[in-house]
mmCIF file of C-alpha atoms in Angstrom:
data_model
loop_
_atom_site.group_PDB
_atom_site.id
_atom_site.type_symbol
_atom_site.label_atom_id
_atom_site.label_comp_id
_atom_site.label_asym_id
_atom_site.label_seq_id
_atom_site.Cartn_x
_atom_site.Cartn_y
_atom_site.Cartn_z
ATOM 1 C CA MET T 1 -5.466 -57.633 14.950
ATOM 2 C CA LYS T 2 -5.223 -54.522 17.058
ATOM 3 C CA THR T 3 -1.665 -54.010 15.825
ATOM 4 C CA GLN T 4 -2.865 -54.174 12.215
ATOM 5 C CA GLN T 5 -5.696 -51.696 12.919
ATOM 6 C CA TRP T 6 -3.280 -49.323 14.622
ATOM 7 C CA ALA T 7 -0.878 -49.545 11.691
ATOM 8 C CA THR T 8 -3.734 -48.837 9.290
ATOM 9 C CA LEU T 9 -4.811 -45.820 11.351
ATOM 10 C CA VAL T 10 -1.270 -44.434 11.476
ATOM 11 C CA SER T 11 -0.926 -44.928 7.729
ATOM 12 C CA PHE T 12 -4.226 -43.154 7.123
ATOM 13 C CA CYS T 13 -3.221 -40.189 9.339
ATOM 14 C CA ALA T 14 0.095 -39.927 7.503
ATOM 15 C CA MET T 15 -1.740 -39.798 4.179
ATOM 16 C CA VAL T 16 -4.049 -37.069 5.510
ATOM 17 C CA LEU T 17 -1.067 -35.032 6.681
ATOM 18 C CA LEU T 18 0.686 -35.404 3.338
ATOM 19 C CA PHE T 19 -2.511 -34.459 1.497
ATOM 20 C CA SER T 20 -3.017 -31.442 3.750
ATOM 21 C CA ALA T 21 0.591 -30.354 3.242
ATOM 22 C CA GLY T 22 0.089 -30.666 -0.508
ATOM 23 C CA LEU T 23 -3.013 -28.479 -0.339
ATOM 24 C CA ALA T 24 -1.196 -25.878 1.772
ATOM 25 C CA GLU T 25 1.703 -25.847 -0.671
ATOM 26 C CA ALA T 26 -0.652 -25.591 -3.633
ATOM 27 C CA ALA T 27 -2.353 -22.574 -2.024
ATOM 28 C CA ASN T 28 0.952 -20.654 -2.036
ATOM 29 C CA GLY T 29 2.969 -19.032 -4.772
ATOM 30 C CA THR T 30 6.557 -17.843 -5.065
ATOM 31 C CA LEU T 31 7.554 -14.180 -5.080
ATOM 32 C CA LYS T 32 11.022 -13.256 -6.366
ATOM 33 C CA TYR T 33 12.822 -9.926 -6.692
ATOM 34 C CA THR T 34 16.172 -8.182 -6.318
ATOM 35 C CA LEU T 35 16.354 -5.071 -4.142
ATOM 36 C CA LYS T 36 18.964 -2.397 -4.887
ATOM 37 C CA TYR T 37 19.737 1.254 -4.285
ATOM 38 C CA LYS T 38 21.073 3.365 -7.145
ATOM 39 C CA ASP T 39 22.948 6.501 -6.142
ATOM 40 C CA PRO T 40 21.428 9.334 -8.211
ATOM 41 C CA ALA T 41 24.729 11.245 -8.265
ATOM 42 C CA THR T 42 27.158 8.473 -9.191
ATOM 43 C CA GLY T 43 24.915 5.801 -10.658
ATOM 44 C CA VAL T 44 26.572 3.205 -8.428
ATOM 45 C CA GLU T 45 24.217 0.359 -7.480
ATOM 46 C CA THR T 46 24.262 -1.276 -4.050
ATOM 47 C CA ASN T 47 22.565 -4.570 -3.190
ATOM 48 C CA LEU T 48 20.150 -4.363 -0.259
ATOM 49 C CA PRO T 49 19.926 -7.689 1.614
ATOM 50 C CA TYR T 50 17.868 -8.458 4.722
ATOM 51 C CA GLY T 51 14.834 -6.419 3.774
ATOM 52 C CA TYR T 52 11.333 -7.172 4.995
ATOM 53 C CA LEU T 53 8.441 -7.847 2.648
ATOM 54 C CA TYR T 54 5.062 -6.499 3.809
ATOM 55 C CA LEU T 55 1.846 -7.516 2.057
ATOM 56 C CA HIS T 56 -1.605 -6.031 2.649
ATOM 57 C CA ASP T 57 -4.723 -7.820 1.437
ATOM 58 C CA ALA T 58 -5.973 -5.832 -1.575
ATOM 59 C CA THR T 59 -9.585 -6.823 -0.883
ATOM 60 C CA LYS T 60 -9.407 -4.549 2.166
ATOM 61 C CA PRO T 61 -9.090 -0.740 2.122
ATOM 62 C CA PRO T 62 -5.571 0.161 0.936
ATOM 63 C CA PRO T 63 -2.907 1.144 3.459
ATOM 64 C CA MET T 64 -2.281 4.873 3.551
ATOM 65 C CA GLU T 65 1.183 6.386 3.282
ATOM 66 C CA LYS T 66 0.374 8.660 6.206
ATOM 67 C CA PHE T 67 -1.518 6.109 8.325
ATOM 68 C CA PHE T 68 0.430 2.854 8.352
ATOM 69 C CA THR T 69 -1.478 -0.344 9.065
ATOM 70 C CA LYS T 70 -0.441 -3.791 10.232
ATOM 71 C CA ALA T 71 0.617 -6.078 7.391
ATOM 72 C CA ASP T 72 -1.291 -9.284 6.624
ATOM 73 C CA TYR T 73 1.927 -11.078 5.629
ATOM 74 C CA ILE T 74 5.568 -10.343 6.584
ATOM 75 C CA SER T 75 8.565 -12.160 5.141
ATOM 76 C CA LEU T 76 12.374 -12.044 5.338
ATOM 77 C CA VAL T 77 13.802 -14.429 2.753
ATOM 78 C CA SER T 78 17.141 -12.987 1.622
ATOM 79 C CA PHE T 79 20.206 -14.660 0.141
ATOM 80 C CA GLY T 80 22.481 -11.932 1.515
ATOM 81 C CA ASN T 81 23.042 -10.329 -1.879
ATOM 82 C CA GLY T 82 19.785 -8.437 -2.294
ATOM 83 C CA THR T 83 18.034 -11.305 -4.063
ATOM 84 C CA TYR T 84 14.845 -12.613 -2.475
ATOM 85 C CA SER T 85 12.679 -15.647 -3.133
ATOM 86 C CA ASP T 86 9.769 -16.617 -0.907
ATOM 87 C CA PRO T 87 7.931 -19.809 -1.937
ATOM 88 C CA ASN T 88 5.302 -19.507 0.794
ATOM 89 C CA VAL T 89 3.411 -16.360 -0.189
ATOM 90 C CA PRO T 90 -0.350 -16.995 0.056
ATOM 91 C CA ALA T 91 -2.132 -16.778 -3.272
ATOM 92 C CA GLY T 92 -4.100 -13.564 -3.658
ATOM 93 C CA THR T 93 -3.926 -9.907 -4.598
ATOM 94 C CA TRP T 94 -1.708 -7.742 -2.401
ATOM 95 C CA TYR T 95 -0.491 -4.215 -1.800
ATOM 96 C CA ILE T 96 3.275 -4.467 -1.368
ATOM 97 C CA ARG T 97 6.037 -2.630 0.486
ATOM 98 C CA ILE T 98 9.648 -3.644 1.106
ATOM 99 C CA ILE T 99 11.794 -2.109 3.860
ATOM 100 C CA GLN T 100 15.512 -2.585 4.430
ATOM 101 C CA ARG T 101 16.233 -1.329 7.928
ATOM 102 C CA LYS T 102 19.170 0.898 8.810
ATOM 103 C CA GLY T 103 21.473 -0.593 11.433
ATOM 104 C CA ALA T 104 19.054 -3.158 12.860
ATOM 105 C CA ILE T 105 16.853 -6.045 11.857
ATOM 106 C CA ARG T 106 13.351 -5.346 13.091
ATOM 107 C CA PRO T 107 10.295 -6.581 11.234
ATOM 108 C CA TYR T 108 7.503 -4.441 12.611
ATOM 109 C CA GLY T 109 6.508 -0.817 12.256
ATOM 110 C CA PRO T 110 6.512 1.724 9.424
ATOM 111 C CA PRO T 111 9.709 2.812 7.658
ATOM 112 C CA GLU T 112 11.873 5.273 9.557
ATOM 113 C CA ILE T 113 14.388 7.925 8.544
ATOM 114 C CA GLY T 114 17.452 6.173 7.108
ATOM 115 C CA ASP T 115 15.638 3.018 6.018
ATOM 116 C CA TYR T 116 15.479 2.040 2.374
ATOM 117 C CA THR T 117 12.029 1.284 1.066
ATOM 118 C CA TRP T 118 10.143 0.359 -2.084
ATOM 119 C CA MET T 119 6.414 0.173 -2.659
ATOM 120 C CA GLN T 120 3.976 -0.169 -5.521
ATOM 121 C CA THR T 121 0.597 1.534 -5.568
ATOM 122 C CA ALA T 122 -1.056 -0.989 -7.922
ATOM 123 C CA PRO T 123 -1.639 -4.387 -6.276
ATOM 124 C CA ILE T 124 0.309 -7.493 -7.295
ATOM 125 C CA THR T 125 -1.304 -10.910 -7.821
ATOM 126 C CA VAL T 126 0.309 -14.093 -6.516
ATOM 127 C CA THR T 127 -1.014 -17.284 -8.123
ATOM 128 C CA ALA T 128 -0.905 -20.659 -6.374
ATOM 129 C CA GLY T 129 1.847 -22.893 -7.717
ATOM 130 C CA SER T 130 3.364 -20.112 -9.858
ATOM 131 C CA THR T 131 6.292 -17.719 -9.558
ATOM 132 C CA LEU T 132 5.901 -13.947 -9.803
ATOM 133 C CA ASN T 133 9.273 -12.360 -10.555
ATOM 134 C CA LEU T 134 9.246 -8.599 -9.934
ATOM 135 C CA GLY T 135 12.774 -8.246 -11.334
ATOM 136 C CA THR T 136 15.123 -5.581 -9.982
ATOM 137 C CA LEU T 137 13.503 -3.048 -7.673
ATOM 138 C CA TYR T 138 15.265 0.209 -6.810
ATOM 139 C CA ALA T 139 14.565 1.399 -3.278
ATOM 140 C CA TYR T 140 14.778 4.994 -2.096
ATOM 141 C CA PRO T 141 15.962 6.350 1.261
ATOM 142 C CA PHE T 142 12.928 6.995 3.439
ATOM 143 C CA THR T 143 12.693 10.646 4.414
ATOM 144 C CA ALA T 144 9.964 13.126 5.146
ATOM 145 C CA ALA T 145 7.850 13.656 2.048
ATOM 146 C CA PRO T 146 9.441 16.409 -0.082
ATOM 147 C CA ILE T 147 6.163 17.847 -1.440
ATOM 148 C CA THR T 148 3.490 19.631 0.573
ATOM 149 C CA ILE T 149 -0.041 20.592 -0.393
ATOM 150 C CA THR T 150 -1.874 22.618 2.206
ATOM 151 C CA GLY T 151 -5.015 24.684 2.459
ATOM 152 C CA THR T 152 -8.448 24.973 4.037
ATOM 153 C CA VAL T 153 -11.908 23.557 3.536
ATOM 154 C CA LYS T 154 -14.731 26.031 4.114
ATOM 155 C CA SER T 155 -18.447 26.188 3.503
ATOM 156 C CA GLN T 156 -19.930 28.405 0.809
ATOM 157 C CA THR T 157 -20.504 31.052 3.487
ATOM 158 C CA GLY T 158 -16.842 30.939 4.585
ATOM 159 C CA THR T 159 -17.240 28.815 7.736
ATOM 160 C CA PRO T 160 -14.258 26.469 8.388
ATOM 161 C CA LEU T 161 -15.290 22.819 8.145
ATOM 162 C CA ALA T 162 -13.596 20.529 10.677
ATOM 163 C CA GLY T 163 -13.249 16.779 10.164
ATOM 164 C CA ARG T 164 -13.562 16.951 6.394
ATOM 165 C CA TYR T 165 -11.170 14.568 4.632
ATOM 166 C CA VAL T 166 -8.964 15.832 1.834
ATOM 167 C CA ARG T 167 -7.501 13.255 -0.515
ATOM 168 C CA ALA T 168 -4.895 13.384 -3.283
ATOM 169 C CA GLN T 169 -4.966 10.733 -6.011
ATOM 170 C CA THR T 170 -3.573 10.174 -9.483
ATOM 171 C CA GLU T 171 -6.903 9.828 -11.304
ATOM 172 C CA PRO T 172 -10.168 11.736 -10.997
ATOM 173 C CA CYS T 173 -13.236 10.261 -9.328
ATOM 174 C CA ARG T 174 -16.169 9.755 -11.658
ATOM 175 C CA ASP T 175 -19.816 8.884 -11.007
ATOM 176 C CA ASP T 176 -20.832 5.966 -13.162
ATOM 177 C CA GLY T 177 -24.398 7.271 -13.146
ATOM 178 C CA TYR T 178 -25.900 3.842 -12.644
ATOM 179 C CA ASN T 179 -25.375 2.228 -9.261
ATOM 180 C CA TYR T 180 -23.798 5.112 -7.309
ATOM 181 C CA ASP T 181 -20.482 3.272 -6.990
ATOM 182 C CA ILE T 182 -18.800 6.639 -7.079
ATOM 183 C CA ASN T 183 -15.193 6.081 -6.090
ATOM 184 C CA GLN T 184 -13.986 4.997 -9.513
ATOM 185 C CA CYS T 185 -10.582 6.573 -9.004
ATOM 186 C CA GLY T 186 -8.273 4.232 -10.885
ATOM 187 C CA PRO T 187 -6.333 1.108 -9.947
ATOM 188 C CA VAL T 188 -3.750 2.670 -7.632
ATOM 189 C CA LYS T 189 -4.117 3.033 -3.907
ATOM 190 C CA LEU T 190 -5.004 6.376 -2.334
ATOM 191 C CA LEU T 191 -1.846 8.456 -2.164
ATOM 192 C CA ALA T 192 -2.525 10.871 0.690
ATOM 193 C CA LEU T 193 -5.379 11.498 3.082
ATOM 194 C CA GLN T 194 -5.836 13.996 5.911
ATOM 195 C CA PRO T 195 -8.800 15.287 7.936
ATOM 196 C CA THR T 196 -9.123 19.022 8.485
ATOM 197 C CA ASP T 197 -8.521 20.467 11.945
ATOM 198 C CA ALA T 198 -10.813 22.754 13.943
ATOM 199 C CA ASN T 199 -9.926 25.646 11.620
ATOM 200 C CA GLY T 200 -10.679 23.667 8.474
ATOM 201 C CA ALA T 201 -6.955 23.382 7.668
ATOM 202 C CA TYR T 202 -5.213 20.329 6.189
ATOM 203 C CA THR T 203 -1.690 19.367 5.089
ATOM 204 C CA LEU T 204 -0.874 16.550 2.664
ATOM 205 C CA GLN T 205 2.659 15.147 2.382
ATOM 206 C CA ILE T 206 3.412 13.622 -1.031
ATOM 207 C CA LYS T 207 6.550 11.724 -2.030
ATOM 208 C CA ASP T 208 6.479 11.782 -5.822
ATOM 209 C CA PRO T 209 6.221 14.761 -8.161
ATOM 210 C CA GLY T 210 3.391 14.628 -10.648
ATOM 211 C CA THR T 211 -0.216 15.570 -11.265
ATOM 212 C CA TYR T 212 -2.842 14.950 -8.586
ATOM 213 C CA TYR T 213 -6.575 15.390 -8.147
ATOM 214 C CA LEU T 214 -7.800 16.727 -4.799
ATOM 215 C CA TYR T 215 -11.176 15.933 -3.267
ATOM 216 C CA THR T 216 -12.845 16.725 0.030
ATOM 217 C CA SER T 217 -15.639 14.815 1.726
ATOM 218 C CA PRO T 218 -16.898 13.891 5.192
ATOM 219 C CA CYS T 219 -16.649 10.177 4.356
ATOM 220 C CA ILE T 220 -13.821 9.337 1.925
ATOM 221 C CA THR T 221 -11.641 7.861 4.649
ATOM 222 C CA ALA T 222 -9.299 4.891 4.239
ATOM 223 C CA ASP T 223 -12.124 2.669 5.544
ATOM 224 C CA TYR T 224 -14.817 3.888 3.155
ATOM 225 C CA SER T 225 -16.027 1.289 0.669
ATOM 226 C CA ALA T 226 -18.266 2.391 -2.159
ATOM 227 C CA TYR T 227 -21.241 0.224 -3.012
ATOM 228 C CA THR T 228 -24.853 0.634 -4.058
ATOM 229 C CA GLY T 229 -26.708 2.649 -1.452
ATOM 230 C CA ASN T 230 -23.537 3.857 0.241
ATOM 231 C CA ARG T 231 -23.112 7.015 -1.741
ATOM 232 C CA CYS T 232 -20.448 9.392 -0.463
ATOM 233 C CA GLY T 233 -20.731 12.990 -1.616
ATOM 234 C CA TYR T 234 -17.445 14.694 -2.442
ATOM 235 C CA THR T 235 -16.228 18.005 -3.820
ATOM 236 C CA ALA T 236 -13.313 18.495 -6.210
ATOM 237 C CA ALA T 237 -10.738 21.225 -5.729
ATOM 238 C CA PRO T 238 -11.362 24.184 -8.050
ATOM 239 C CA THR T 239 -7.779 23.950 -9.334
ATOM 240 C CA ASN T 240 -7.868 20.226 -10.291
ATOM 241 C CA PRO T 241 -5.602 18.767 -11.390
ATOM 242 C CA VAL T 242 -2.648 20.078 -9.353
ATOM 243 C CA THR T 243 0.889 19.559 -10.670
ATOM 244 C CA VAL T 244 3.751 19.555 -8.161
ATOM 245 C CA LYS T 245 7.502 19.014 -8.212
ATOM 246 C CA ILE T 246 10.085 18.261 -5.528
ATOM 247 C CA ARG T 247 10.235 20.886 -2.729
ATOM 248 C CA ASP T 248 6.953 22.465 -3.820
ATOM 249 C CA VAL T 249 4.644 23.867 -1.151
ATOM 250 C CA LYS T 250 1.277 24.591 -2.738
ATOM 251 C CA THR T 251 -1.864 26.037 -1.245
ATOM 252 C CA VAL T 252 -5.187 24.675 -2.461
ATOM 253 C CA ASP T 253 -8.375 25.848 -0.768
ATOM 254 C CA LEU T 254 -11.617 23.946 -1.205
ATOM 255 C CA VAL T 255 -15.247 24.995 -0.793
ATOM 256 C CA ALA T 256 -17.706 22.289 0.200
ATOM 257 C CA PRO T 257 -21.517 22.370 0.560
#
């Protein structure tokens, strides 16, 4: 009798484990992509195997290009030819970066000079039980940002304002006029963020040429989350929007109340 009870218990535990494994598998999705580098001079494409996938939970404040944060999920699933397929990515919405290290395989830390990297500012969504194929992604060699925007933030009387954040983004902030959820700045993550020093000076390093909107505020940090009752006052640069190209160094001064 005891033997039969024990067998029944073992069978029940096995069923629970199988059920739990099925739930865990169902909670994951598959992420596929091919990582390459295309030489801008020759057009020759090179496969980039052994790259690391970093995912940041998009329900949290977005990771900043200047202030790297620890990833919520890290993966290395390469077939040695630059093609990747990870069937164990947790379902959810993620900010994504891929890094292929130069000369060493090391999973942690931000990209360094000589690494190849790819990132997307708009979050991706992984659905449980489904495959998200990002297609062919073309990485770029990680270097110091080739575009600089610098300047000062001063009060209306000309006093330098220390500790004021200056932010560059691809879309303007707009007040919705209803619930004070003011940081309606588009779907992409914040591109650059820097507090002013004791002299009110700031320097933003930007990777991509384009048109940007600059704002200053004492509270638009990477951790700020807009919601009703948490209004954050901000001031736009007088020259918004600012258009920059590679190797530009532009000066934009801001005046804040």
